[in-house]
Amino acid sequence: MEIKAVRLAPDMPSRKDQVYRFLCDYHDRYHSGPSLSAIAAACHTNKARVQDAIRKLEREKLVQRTPGKKGGTIPSRHHADMVLRELEARGYIINPPGTPLIDLDQDGRLVVSAGTVTNASLPPARPRAHGAA
């Protein structure tokens, strides 16, 4: 089954949105990014316009791009999943969501937290003036 991009229509805000929608659909199906040629063909445009749209999406942090890698442009919402799969492939054990995190407080005692990664053993960062050492 082929993934087809939605044709650009007057009610669509831009070519950028068309490219982004295609990138999301392609990644959901194949778990990788498409080539520029595939995006251009699906969006009925040329590679230069696709590159321009991808640059705009990258500036808006909607896509992650790995220059020089085939299929290296993926939607940002999938970037974390891709990194976790890569770590698992290398033999790392990934804790499932909701697993409590264990940390050390400033006195060296174990602290169990329910969500975000923290490092209580480090001193808080102090605000500095621009250019101050």
GROMACS .gro file of C-alpha atoms in nm:
model
  133
    1MET     CA    1   0.000   0.000   0.000
    2GLU     CA    2   0.143   0.334  -0.103
    3ILE     CA    3   0.131   0.641   0.121
    4LYS     CA    4  -0.004   0.938  -0.069
    5ALA     CA    5   0.028   1.297   0.042
    6VAL     CA    6  -0.277   1.513   0.045
    7ARG     CA    7  -0.279   1.747  -0.255
    8LEU     CA    8  -0.217   2.109  -0.169
    9ALA     CA    9  -0.555   2.278  -0.152
   10PRO     CA   10  -0.669   2.636  -0.086
   11ASP     CA   11  -0.780   2.545   0.266
   12MET     CA   12  -0.431   2.410   0.354
   13PRO     CA   13  -0.197   2.666   0.508
   14SER     CA   14   0.122   2.569   0.319
   15ARG     CA   15   0.342   2.320   0.138
   16LYS     CA   16   0.529   2.287   0.468
   17ASP     CA   17   0.217   2.139   0.631
   18GLN     CA   18   0.173   1.899   0.340
   19VAL     CA   19   0.535   1.779   0.376
   20TYR     CA   20   0.499   1.745   0.753
   21ARG     CA   21   0.181   1.539   0.723
   22PHE     CA   22   0.351   1.309   0.471
   23LEU     CA   23   0.659   1.270   0.698
   24CYS     CA   24   0.435   1.171   0.992
   25ASP     CA   25   0.234   0.920   0.786
   26TYR     CA   26   0.548   0.770   0.630
   27HIS     CA   27   0.723   0.736   0.967
   28ASP     CA   28   0.417   0.580   1.129
   29ARG     CA   29   0.415   0.313   0.860
   30TYR     CA   30   0.787   0.245   0.795
   31HIS     CA   31   0.958   0.368   1.117
   32SER     CA   32   1.209   0.571   0.916
   33GLY     CA   33   1.214   0.887   0.712
   34PRO     CA   34   1.146   0.904   0.336
   35SER     CA   35   1.392   1.027   0.073
   36LEU     CA   36   1.357   1.377  -0.071
   37SER     CA   37   1.254   1.221  -0.402
   38ALA     CA   38   0.975   1.023  -0.235
   39ILE     CA   39   0.846   1.332  -0.056
   40ALA     CA   40   0.863   1.539  -0.375
   41ALA     CA   41   0.677   1.275  -0.576
   42ALA     CA   42   0.407   1.230  -0.312
   43CYS     CA   43   0.358   1.606  -0.273
   44HIS     CA   44   0.364   1.671  -0.650
   45THR     CA   45   0.650   1.919  -0.628
   46ASN     CA   46   1.028   1.931  -0.673
   47LYS     CA   47   1.310   1.848  -0.430
   48ALA     CA   48   1.410   2.214  -0.385
   49ARG     CA   49   1.065   2.301  -0.248
   50VAL     CA   50   1.073   1.994  -0.025
   51GLN     CA   51   1.417   2.095   0.111
   52ASP     CA   52   1.284   2.446   0.181
   53ALA     CA   53   0.982   2.303   0.366
   54ILE     CA   54   1.206   2.070   0.569
   55ARG     CA   55   1.434   2.360   0.668
   56LYS     CA   56   1.129   2.553   0.790
   57LEU     CA   57   1.002   2.250   0.984
   58GLU     CA   58   1.347   2.202   1.137
   59ARG     CA   59   1.363   2.569   1.247
   60GLU     CA   60   1.025   2.519   1.415
   61LYS     CA   61   1.159   2.200   1.581
   62LEU     CA   62   0.886   1.989   1.419
   63VAL     CA   63   1.136   1.753   1.253
   64GLN     CA   64   1.473   1.604   1.343
   65ARG     CA   65   1.718   1.588   1.054
   66THR     CA   66   2.036   1.384   1.031
   67PRO     CA   67   2.239   1.524   0.739
   68GLY     CA   68   2.392   1.261   0.514
   69LYS     CA   69   2.172   0.979   0.644
   70LYS     CA   70   1.928   0.819   0.403
   71GLY     CA   71   1.580   0.874   0.543
   72GLY     CA   72   1.727   1.097   0.811
   73THR     CA   73   1.434   1.337   0.843
   74ILE     CA   74   1.171   1.228   1.093
   75PRO     CA   75   0.898   1.409   1.286
   76SER     CA   76   1.020   1.524   1.630
   77ARG     CA   77   0.735   1.342   1.802
   78HIS     CA   78   0.904   1.018   1.693
   79HIS     CA   79   1.261   1.115   1.779
   80ALA     CA   80   1.248   0.989   2.139
   81ASP     CA   81   1.102   0.655   2.026
   82MET     CA   82   1.377   0.617   1.767
   83VAL     CA   83   1.650   0.689   2.025
   84LEU     CA   84   1.500   0.436   2.267
   85ARG     CA   85   1.484   0.168   1.995
   86GLU     CA   86   1.849   0.238   1.905
   87LEU     CA   87   1.955   0.203   2.270
   88GLU     CA   88   1.761  -0.122   2.303
   89ALA     CA   89   1.928  -0.252   1.986
   90ARG     CA   90   2.265  -0.182   2.149
   91GLY     CA   91   2.171  -0.387   2.454
   92TYR     CA   92   2.050  -0.119   2.696
   93ILE     CA   93   1.749  -0.196   2.914
   94ILE     CA   94   1.483   0.074   2.891
   95ASN     CA   95   1.250   0.121   3.186
   96PRO     CA   96   0.883   0.132   3.091
   97PRO     CA   97   0.695   0.460   3.148
   98GLY     CA   98   0.577   0.502   3.506
   99THR     CA   99   0.876   0.320   3.655
  100PRO     CA  100   0.994   0.512   3.963
  101LEU     CA  101   1.333   0.676   3.931
  102ILE     CA  102   1.594   0.641   4.204
  103ASP     CA  103   1.828   0.930   4.282
  104LEU     CA  104   2.056   1.052   4.561
  105ASP     CA  105   1.984   1.366   4.759
  106GLN     CA  106   2.256   1.608   4.880
  107ASP     CA  107   2.317   1.395   5.188
  108GLY     CA  108   2.364   1.077   4.983
  109ARG     CA  109   2.027   0.925   5.076
  110LEU     CA  110   1.822   0.737   4.815
  111VAL     CA  111   1.519   0.926   4.688
  112VAL     CA  112   1.245   0.767   4.476
  113SER     CA  113   1.067   1.003   4.238
  114ALA     CA  114   0.760   0.935   4.030
  115GLY     CA  115   0.842   1.112   3.708
  116THR     CA  116   1.114   1.337   3.586
  117VAL     CA  117   1.486   1.273   3.594
  118THR     CA  118   1.656   1.494   3.849
  119ASN     CA  119   2.000   1.507   3.995
  120ALA     CA  120   1.967   1.642   4.346
  121SER     CA  121   2.334   1.571   4.413
  122LEU     CA  122   2.441   1.859   4.188
  123PRO     CA  123   2.428   2.216   4.313
  124PRO     CA  124   2.165   2.434   4.143
  125ALA     CA  125   2.291   2.639   3.851
  126ARG     CA  126   2.350   3.002   3.941
  127PRO     CA  127   2.240   3.272   3.698
  128ARG     CA  128   2.538   3.457   3.551
  129ALA     CA  129   2.570   3.776   3.357
  130HIS     CA  130   2.635   3.742   2.984
  131GLY     CA  131   3.002   3.673   2.923
  132ALA     CA  132   3.084   3.620   3.293
  133ALA     CA  133   3.308   3.327   3.376
   0.00000   0.00000   0.00000
